Amino acid sequence: MGAIYAIANQKGGVGKTTTAVNLAACIAEAGYDSLLVDIDPQCNATVGVGLGKHIEPNVYELLSGEATIDQVAVASAIDHLWVAPASPDLAGANVELPRIPGSENRLKEALRTVRERFAFTLLDCPPSLGPLTVNALVAADRVLVPVQAEYFALEGLAGLLDTLSLVQRELNPRLTIAGMVVTMYDSRTRLAQDVQNEIRSHFPQLVFDTVIPRNVRISEAPSYGKPVIHHDPHSAGAAAYFELAKEVATRG
Ligand SMILES: Nc1ncnc2c1ncn2[C@@H]1O[C@H](COP(=O)(O)OP(=O)(O)O)[C@@H](O)[C@H]1O
Ligand SMILES: [Mg+2]
């Protein structure tokens, strides 16, 4: 039985998409069937695995009930990795979903069967706590929170944890926090070390041991439509995401 992970943090640019794409690719590389679901209208995860922004049907049709996950999920160029692509139309779902009673369950219902087919399903969330992210948190078993190693990293985490508690209480009692992962860590700076220490002291049980370094191979990989493990398998970034994938799989 597979598990569904939401990759969430309402801050933009903290490494959600990078983590979703690279974790999905590492899990697929290990031979497990994985599904990457892009629920961000920016489509960065979709483009990051080499797909276009206007594939039909996409996650918009999945949420509106016009298509099933079997129709929306497409095979990527990577073995074992399937993708439910986003499109810019998804921005409309932010407006339309709140008008429909019970709409926070749309994604959960649409993904009902994925645990049978995929060992891991990763949901790449947009940078907000709006209806799309709430749908992801309702559909997920676990949430993984990337935290950028920079000043203000902790700002907003309290709001995110409040939202998680609310979702757990009202909508999805099964939801647990898989962990927080420190991203874009620059070991040369004192600031990054201080921020990492602060995050670990605030959330002692929650932070993954693996730290994702700031690495140029990670940032250039999406322009080739590839995860870093295929763009440069020998880079520090590739090694870090492999480690993280192992830790996620071990923690369960
Ligand atoms: N470890 C890293 N090293 C270098 N650049 C990174 C790293 N992680 C993410 N980036 C870059 O930072 C930017 C924001 O990352 P992204 O994953 O898109 O964040 P989010 O999805 O949270 O908005 C992107 O340009 C991405 O390529
Ligand atoms: Mg993103």
mmCIF file of C-alpha atoms and ligand atoms in Angstrom:
data_model
loop_
_atom_site.group_PDB
_atom_site.id
_atom_site.type_symbol
_atom_site.label_atom_id
_atom_site.label_comp_id
_atom_site.label_asym_id
_atom_site.label_seq_id
_atom_site.Cartn_x
_atom_site.Cartn_y
_atom_site.Cartn_z
ATOM 1 C CA MET A 1 0.000 0.000 0.000
ATOM 2 C CA GLY A 2 1.527 3.293 -1.111
ATOM 3 C CA ALA A 3 1.639 6.628 0.686
ATOM 4 C CA ILE A 4 0.753 10.145 -0.382
ATOM 5 C CA TYR A 5 3.054 13.018 0.606
ATOM 6 C CA ALA A 6 2.174 16.700 0.276
ATOM 7 C CA ILE A 7 5.231 18.943 -0.171
ATOM 8 C CA ALA A 8 4.002 22.154 1.403
ATOM 9 C CA ASN A 9 5.101 25.536 2.711
ATOM 10 C CA GLN A 10 3.166 28.705 1.946
ATOM 11 C CA LYS A 11 6.418 30.556 1.327
ATOM 12 C CA GLY A 12 7.529 30.687 -2.285
ATOM 13 C CA GLY A 13 11.030 29.788 -3.365
ATOM 14 C CA VAL A 14 11.889 27.515 -0.430
ATOM 15 C CA GLY A 15 12.507 24.389 -2.525
ATOM 16 C CA LYS A 16 9.089 22.684 -2.609
ATOM 17 C CA THR A 17 9.117 21.941 -6.311
ATOM 18 C CA THR A 18 12.807 21.048 -6.342
ATOM 19 C CA THR A 19 12.218 18.626 -3.483
ATOM 20 C CA ALA A 20 9.078 17.118 -5.045
ATOM 21 C CA VAL A 21 10.734 16.539 -8.434
ATOM 22 C CA ASN A 22 14.017 15.209 -7.080
ATOM 23 C CA LEU A 23 12.526 13.050 -4.369
ATOM 24 C CA ALA A 24 10.110 11.528 -6.892
ATOM 25 C CA ALA A 25 13.009 10.873 -9.281
ATOM 26 C CA CYS A 26 15.173 9.246 -6.580
ATOM 27 C CA ILE A 27 12.328 7.006 -5.477
ATOM 28 C CA ALA A 28 11.674 6.036 -9.115
ATOM 29 C CA GLU A 29 15.408 5.380 -9.593
ATOM 30 C CA ALA A 30 15.220 2.953 -6.675
ATOM 31 C CA GLY A 31 12.627 1.020 -8.669
ATOM 32 C CA TYR A 32 9.395 2.114 -7.008
ATOM 33 C CA ASP A 33 6.485 3.344 -9.121
ATOM 34 C CA SER A 34 6.044 7.004 -8.209
ATOM 35 C CA LEU A 35 3.503 9.637 -9.113
ATOM 36 C CA LEU A 36 4.300 13.345 -9.062
ATOM 37 C CA VAL A 37 1.115 15.448 -8.923
ATOM 38 C CA ASP A 38 1.630 19.118 -9.808
ATOM 39 C CA ILE A 39 -1.058 21.211 -8.177
ATOM 40 C CA ASP A 40 0.650 24.579 -8.684
ATOM 41 C CA PRO A 41 -0.650 26.734 -11.595
ATOM 42 C CA GLN A 42 2.975 27.794 -12.144
ATOM 43 C CA CYS A 43 3.590 24.245 -13.497
ATOM 44 C CA ASN A 44 7.223 24.212 -12.364
ATOM 45 C CA ALA A 45 7.219 20.534 -11.413
ATOM 46 C CA THR A 46 5.603 19.614 -14.750
ATOM 47 C CA VAL A 47 8.206 21.575 -16.710
ATOM 48 C CA GLY A 48 10.972 20.344 -14.389
ATOM 49 C CA VAL A 49 10.426 16.760 -15.553
ATOM 50 C CA GLY A 50 10.400 17.786 -19.196
ATOM 51 C CA LEU A 51 6.657 18.084 -19.878
ATOM 52 C CA GLY A 52 4.708 21.015 -21.372
ATOM 53 C CA LYS A 53 2.396 23.408 -19.555
ATOM 54 C CA HIS A 54 -0.681 22.715 -21.638
ATOM 55 C CA ILE A 55 -1.203 18.968 -21.511
ATOM 56 C CA GLU A 56 -4.860 17.919 -21.569
ATOM 57 C CA PRO A 57 -6.352 16.552 -19.420
ATOM 58 C CA ASN A 58 -4.412 17.850 -16.428
ATOM 59 C CA VAL A 59 -4.905 18.360 -12.705
ATOM 60 C CA TYR A 60 -7.537 21.028 -13.410
ATOM 61 C CA GLU A 61 -9.791 18.407 -15.030
ATOM 62 C CA LEU A 62 -8.908 16.005 -12.211
ATOM 63 C CA LEU A 63 -10.205 18.502 -9.639
ATOM 64 C CA SER A 64 -13.275 19.427 -11.660
ATOM 65 C CA GLY A 65 -14.178 15.743 -12.025
ATOM 66 C CA GLU A 66 -13.912 15.799 -15.822
ATOM 67 C CA ALA A 67 -11.021 13.311 -15.841
ATOM 68 C CA THR A 68 -9.748 10.457 -13.687
ATOM 69 C CA ILE A 69 -6.200 10.034 -12.408
ATOM 70 C CA ASP A 70 -5.705 7.180 -14.891
ATOM 71 C CA GLN A 71 -6.481 9.640 -17.685
ATOM 72 C CA VAL A 72 -4.390 12.488 -16.251
ATOM 73 C CA ALA A 73 -1.224 10.628 -15.178
ATOM 74 C CA VAL A 74 1.327 10.377 -17.998
ATOM 75 C CA ALA A 75 4.603 8.474 -18.075
ATOM 76 C CA SER A 76 7.631 10.754 -17.869
ATOM 77 C CA ALA A 77 10.931 10.117 -19.643
ATOM 78 C CA ILE A 78 12.114 8.534 -16.386
ATOM 79 C CA ASP A 79 11.401 4.873 -15.660
ATOM 80 C CA HIS A 80 8.853 4.331 -12.883
ATOM 81 C CA LEU A 81 7.980 8.056 -12.716
ATOM 82 C CA TRP A 82 4.486 9.167 -13.668
ATOM 83 C CA VAL A 83 3.275 12.734 -13.665
ATOM 84 C CA ALA A 84 -0.128 14.341 -13.259
ATOM 85 C CA PRO A 85 0.684 17.649 -14.974
ATOM 86 C CA ALA A 86 -0.543 21.105 -14.008
ATOM 87 C CA SER A 87 -1.683 23.834 -16.359
ATOM 88 C CA PRO A 88 -2.070 27.584 -15.853
ATOM 89 C CA ASP A 89 -5.862 26.923 -15.783
ATOM 90 C CA LEU A 90 -5.392 25.636 -12.247
ATOM 91 C CA ALA A 91 -5.312 29.255 -11.073
ATOM 92 C CA GLY A 92 -9.066 29.251 -11.779
ATOM 93 C CA ALA A 93 -9.576 26.387 -9.346
ATOM 94 C CA ASN A 94 -8.522 28.726 -6.544
ATOM 95 C CA VAL A 95 -11.603 30.817 -7.298
ATOM 96 C CA GLU A 96 -13.986 28.024 -8.271
ATOM 97 C CA LEU A 97 -13.295 25.483 -5.511
ATOM 98 C CA PRO A 98 -14.410 27.621 -2.538
ATOM 99 C CA ARG A 99 -17.842 28.053 -4.172
ATOM 100 C CA ILE A 100 -18.477 24.304 -4.160
ATOM 101 C CA PRO A 101 -19.492 22.696 -0.852
ATOM 102 C CA GLY A 102 -17.109 19.914 0.178
ATOM 103 C CA SER A 103 -14.603 20.926 -2.487
ATOM 104 C CA GLU A 104 -11.677 20.402 -0.092
ATOM 105 C CA ASN A 105 -12.181 16.644 -0.669
ATOM 106 C CA ARG A 106 -11.883 16.815 -4.464
ATOM 107 C CA LEU A 107 -8.235 15.738 -4.723
ATOM 108 C CA LYS A 108 -8.640 13.077 -2.045
ATOM 109 C CA GLU A 109 -11.492 11.511 -3.987
ATOM 110 C CA ALA A 110 -9.628 11.797 -7.282
ATOM 111 C CA LEU A 111 -6.541 10.059 -5.803
ATOM 112 C CA ARG A 112 -8.497 7.301 -4.048
ATOM 113 C CA THR A 113 -6.905 4.538 -6.115
ATOM 114 C CA VAL A 114 -3.291 5.746 -6.340
ATOM 115 C CA ARG A 115 -2.025 3.941 -3.251
ATOM 116 C CA GLU A 116 -2.713 0.634 -5.028
ATOM 117 C CA ARG A 117 -0.727 1.601 -8.102
ATOM 118 C CA PHE A 118 2.094 3.795 -6.773
ATOM 119 C CA ALA A 119 4.421 3.234 -3.829
ATOM 120 C CA PHE A 120 4.863 6.994 -3.470
ATOM 121 C CA THR A 121 2.655 9.850 -4.613
ATOM 122 C CA LEU A 122 4.109 13.343 -4.141
ATOM 123 C CA LEU A 123 1.926 16.456 -4.323
ATOM 124 C CA ASP A 124 3.793 19.656 -5.238
ATOM 125 C CA CYS A 125 1.818 22.470 -3.586
ATOM 126 C CA PRO A 126 1.575 26.138 -4.598
ATOM 127 C CA PRO A 127 3.049 28.845 -2.330
ATOM 128 C CA SER A 128 -0.121 29.580 -0.363
ATOM 129 C CA LEU A 129 -2.446 27.972 2.141
ATOM 130 C CA GLY A 130 -5.360 28.381 -0.277
ATOM 131 C CA PRO A 131 -7.845 25.799 -1.593
ATOM 132 C CA LEU A 132 -5.271 23.876 -3.669
ATOM 133 C CA THR A 133 -2.923 23.334 -0.725
ATOM 134 C CA VAL A 134 -5.853 22.433 1.532
ATOM 135 C CA ASN A 135 -6.936 19.851 -1.056
ATOM 136 C CA ALA A 136 -3.416 18.403 -0.957
ATOM 137 C CA LEU A 137 -3.360 18.263 2.850
ATOM 138 C CA VAL A 138 -6.732 16.515 2.881
ATOM 139 C CA ALA A 139 -5.574 13.991 0.274
ATOM 140 C CA ALA A 140 -2.188 13.300 1.881
ATOM 141 C CA ASP A 141 -1.062 10.818 4.527
ATOM 142 C CA ARG A 142 2.015 12.884 5.374
ATOM 143 C CA VAL A 143 3.331 16.352 4.800
ATOM 144 C CA LEU A 144 6.938 17.184 4.083
ATOM 145 C CA VAL A 145 7.977 20.803 4.670
ATOM 146 C CA PRO A 146 11.027 22.260 2.916
ATOM 147 C CA VAL A 147 12.566 25.096 4.930
ATOM 148 C CA GLN A 148 15.107 27.366 3.290
ATOM 149 C CA ALA A 149 18.248 27.967 5.349
ATOM 150 C CA GLU A 150 17.962 31.749 5.400
ATOM 151 C CA TYR A 151 16.811 34.559 7.635
ATOM 152 C CA PHE A 152 12.985 34.512 8.129
ATOM 153 C CA ALA A 153 12.977 30.739 7.593
ATOM 154 C CA LEU A 154 10.902 30.184 10.711
ATOM 155 C CA GLU A 155 8.497 32.961 9.869
ATOM 156 C CA GLY A 156 5.320 31.441 8.535
ATOM 157 C CA LEU A 157 6.049 27.977 9.947
ATOM 158 C CA ALA A 158 3.744 28.675 12.895
ATOM 159 C CA GLY A 159 0.944 29.529 10.445
ATOM 160 C CA LEU A 160 1.636 26.371 8.490
ATOM 161 C CA LEU A 161 1.553 24.228 11.649
ATOM 162 C CA ASP A 162 -1.748 25.885 12.677
ATOM 163 C CA THR A 163 -3.215 25.024 9.284
ATOM 164 C CA LEU A 164 -1.972 21.447 9.617
ATOM 165 C CA SER A 165 -3.639 21.119 13.035
ATOM 166 C CA LEU A 166 -6.872 22.513 11.656
ATOM 167 C CA VAL A 167 -6.829 20.106 8.727
ATOM 168 C CA GLN A 168 -6.019 17.205 11.082
ATOM 169 C CA ARG A 169 -8.882 18.159 13.365
ATOM 170 C CA GLU A 170 -11.565 18.975 10.825
ATOM 171 C CA LEU A 171 -10.749 17.238 7.573
ATOM 172 C CA ASN A 172 -7.997 14.609 7.696
ATOM 173 C CA PRO A 173 -7.221 12.964 11.058
ATOM 174 C CA ARG A 174 -4.732 10.617 9.321
ATOM 175 C CA LEU A 175 -2.391 13.447 8.358
ATOM 176 C CA THR A 176 1.037 13.395 10.010
ATOM 177 C CA ILE A 177 4.157 15.474 9.509
ATOM 178 C CA ALA A 178 6.839 13.423 7.747
ATOM 179 C CA GLY A 179 9.387 16.080 8.569
ATOM 180 C CA MET A 180 11.024 19.357 7.677
ATOM 181 C CA VAL A 181 13.984 19.431 5.340
ATOM 182 C CA VAL A 182 16.546 22.219 5.348
ATOM 183 C CA THR A 183 17.165 23.348 1.770
ATOM 184 C CA MET A 184 19.648 25.588 -0.061
ATOM 185 C CA TYR A 185 22.094 25.226 2.786
ATOM 186 C CA ASP A 186 25.350 27.102 2.242
ATOM 187 C CA SER A 187 27.821 25.643 4.710
ATOM 188 C CA ARG A 188 30.225 28.555 4.156
ATOM 189 C CA THR A 189 27.912 31.025 5.828
ATOM 190 C CA ARG A 190 27.442 31.487 9.516
ATOM 191 C CA LEU A 191 23.833 32.489 8.849
ATOM 192 C CA ALA A 192 22.926 29.125 7.305
ATOM 193 C CA GLN A 193 24.436 27.296 10.292
ATOM 194 C CA ASP A 194 22.575 29.521 12.738
ATOM 195 C CA VAL A 195 19.285 29.035 10.916
ATOM 196 C CA GLN A 196 19.744 25.274 10.792
ATOM 197 C CA ASN A 197 20.477 25.199 14.527
ATOM 198 C CA GLU A 198 17.430 27.321 15.214
ATOM 199 C CA ILE A 199 15.140 25.090 13.162
ATOM 200 C CA ARG A 200 16.494 21.971 14.885
ATOM 201 C CA SER A 201 16.092 23.450 18.359
ATOM 202 C CA HIS A 202 12.525 24.601 17.625
ATOM 203 C CA PHE A 203 11.454 21.290 16.098
ATOM 204 C CA PRO A 204 13.825 18.679 17.577
ATOM 205 C CA GLN A 205 11.977 15.567 16.366
ATOM 206 C CA LEU A 206 10.796 16.896 13.064
ATOM 207 C CA VAL A 207 13.849 17.850 11.042
ATOM 208 C CA PHE A 208 15.401 15.316 8.669
ATOM 209 C CA ASP A 209 19.114 14.630 9.249
ATOM 210 C CA THR A 210 19.747 15.127 5.542
ATOM 211 C CA VAL A 211 20.399 18.737 4.566
ATOM 212 C CA ILE A 212 20.087 19.825 0.929
ATOM 213 C CA PRO A 213 23.063 22.006 -0.002
ATOM 214 C CA ARG A 214 22.836 25.057 -2.207
ATOM 215 C CA ASN A 215 24.075 23.510 -5.436
ATOM 216 C CA VAL A 216 24.195 24.982 -8.912
ATOM 217 C CA ARG A 217 23.456 21.603 -10.548
ATOM 218 C CA ILE A 218 20.137 21.494 -8.685
ATOM 219 C CA SER A 219 19.153 24.947 -9.913
ATOM 220 C CA GLU A 220 20.128 24.390 -13.561
ATOM 221 C CA ALA A 221 18.563 20.902 -13.887
ATOM 222 C CA PRO A 222 14.972 22.179 -14.501
ATOM 223 C CA SER A 223 16.097 24.113 -17.587
ATOM 224 C CA TYR A 224 17.014 20.727 -19.082
ATOM 225 C CA GLY A 225 13.689 19.259 -17.966
ATOM 226 C CA LYS A 226 15.566 16.811 -15.760
ATOM 227 C CA PRO A 227 15.911 15.999 -12.073
ATOM 228 C CA VAL A 228 19.423 16.587 -10.755
ATOM 229 C CA ILE A 229 20.189 12.846 -10.503
ATOM 230 C CA HIS A 230 19.918 12.681 -14.310
ATOM 231 C CA HIS A 231 21.396 16.097 -15.034
ATOM 232 C CA ASP A 232 24.531 15.416 -12.949
ATOM 233 C CA PRO A 233 24.392 12.156 -10.993
ATOM 234 C CA HIS A 234 27.744 12.876 -9.324
ATOM 235 C CA SER A 235 26.819 16.288 -7.947
ATOM 236 C CA ALA A 236 26.454 17.059 -4.260
ATOM 237 C CA GLY A 237 22.807 17.900 -4.970
ATOM 238 C CA ALA A 238 22.099 14.470 -6.437
ATOM 239 C CA ALA A 239 23.766 12.764 -3.466
ATOM 240 C CA ALA A 240 21.733 14.832 -1.009
ATOM 241 C CA TYR A 241 18.397 14.032 -2.632
ATOM 242 C CA PHE A 242 19.296 10.314 -2.677
ATOM 243 C CA GLU A 243 20.007 10.539 1.056
ATOM 244 C CA LEU A 244 16.750 12.352 1.671
ATOM 245 C CA ALA A 245 14.807 9.729 -0.298
ATOM 246 C CA LYS A 246 16.347 6.996 1.866
ATOM 247 C CA GLU A 247 15.482 8.883 5.020
ATOM 248 C CA VAL A 248 11.895 9.497 3.900
ATOM 249 C CA ALA A 249 11.487 5.819 3.005
ATOM 250 C CA THR A 250 12.974 4.713 6.334
ATOM 251 C CA ARG A 251 10.931 7.082 8.455
ATOM 252 C CA GLY A 252 7.798 6.016 6.595
HETATM 253 N N1 LIG B 1 19.422 23.221 -3.215
HETATM 254 C C1 LIG B 1 19.331 24.191 -4.127
HETATM 255 N N2 LIG B 1 20.443 24.772 -4.634
HETATM 256 C C2 LIG B 1 20.349 25.769 -5.534
HETATM 257 N N3 LIG B 1 19.197 26.243 -6.013
HETATM 258 C C3 LIG B 1 18.052 25.713 -5.552
HETATM 259 C C4 LIG B 1 18.053 24.654 -4.591
HETATM 260 N N4 LIG B 1 16.770 24.329 -4.305
HETATM 261 C C5 LIG B 1 16.005 25.135 -5.061
HETATM 262 N N5 LIG B 1 16.767 25.964 -5.810
HETATM 263 C C6 LIG B 1 16.295 27.004 -6.737
HETATM 264 O O1 LIG B 1 15.570 27.955 -5.983
HETATM 265 C C7 LIG B 1 14.420 28.377 -6.696
HETATM 266 C C8 LIG B 1 13.160 28.095 -5.873
HETATM 267 O O2 LIG B 1 13.037 26.687 -5.696
HETATM 268 P P1 LIG B 1 11.625 25.957 -5.895
HETATM 269 O O3 LIG B 1 11.848 24.511 -5.667
HETATM 270 O O4 LIG B 1 11.020 26.355 -7.206
HETATM 271 O O5 LIG B 1 10.797 26.587 -4.700
HETATM 272 P P2 LIG B 1 9.215 26.571 -4.410
HETATM 273 O O6 LIG B 1 8.622 25.442 -5.167
HETATM 274 O O7 LIG B 1 9.120 26.400 -2.927
HETATM 275 O O8 LIG B 1 8.688 27.908 -4.841
HETATM 276 C C9 LIG B 1 14.450 27.661 -8.025
HETATM 277 O O9 LIG B 1 15.033 28.496 -8.975
HETATM 278 C C10 LIG B 1 15.322 26.451 -7.748
HETATM 279 O O10 LIG B 1 15.989 25.995 -8.909
HETATM 280 MG MG MG B 2 7.060 25.465 -6.554
#
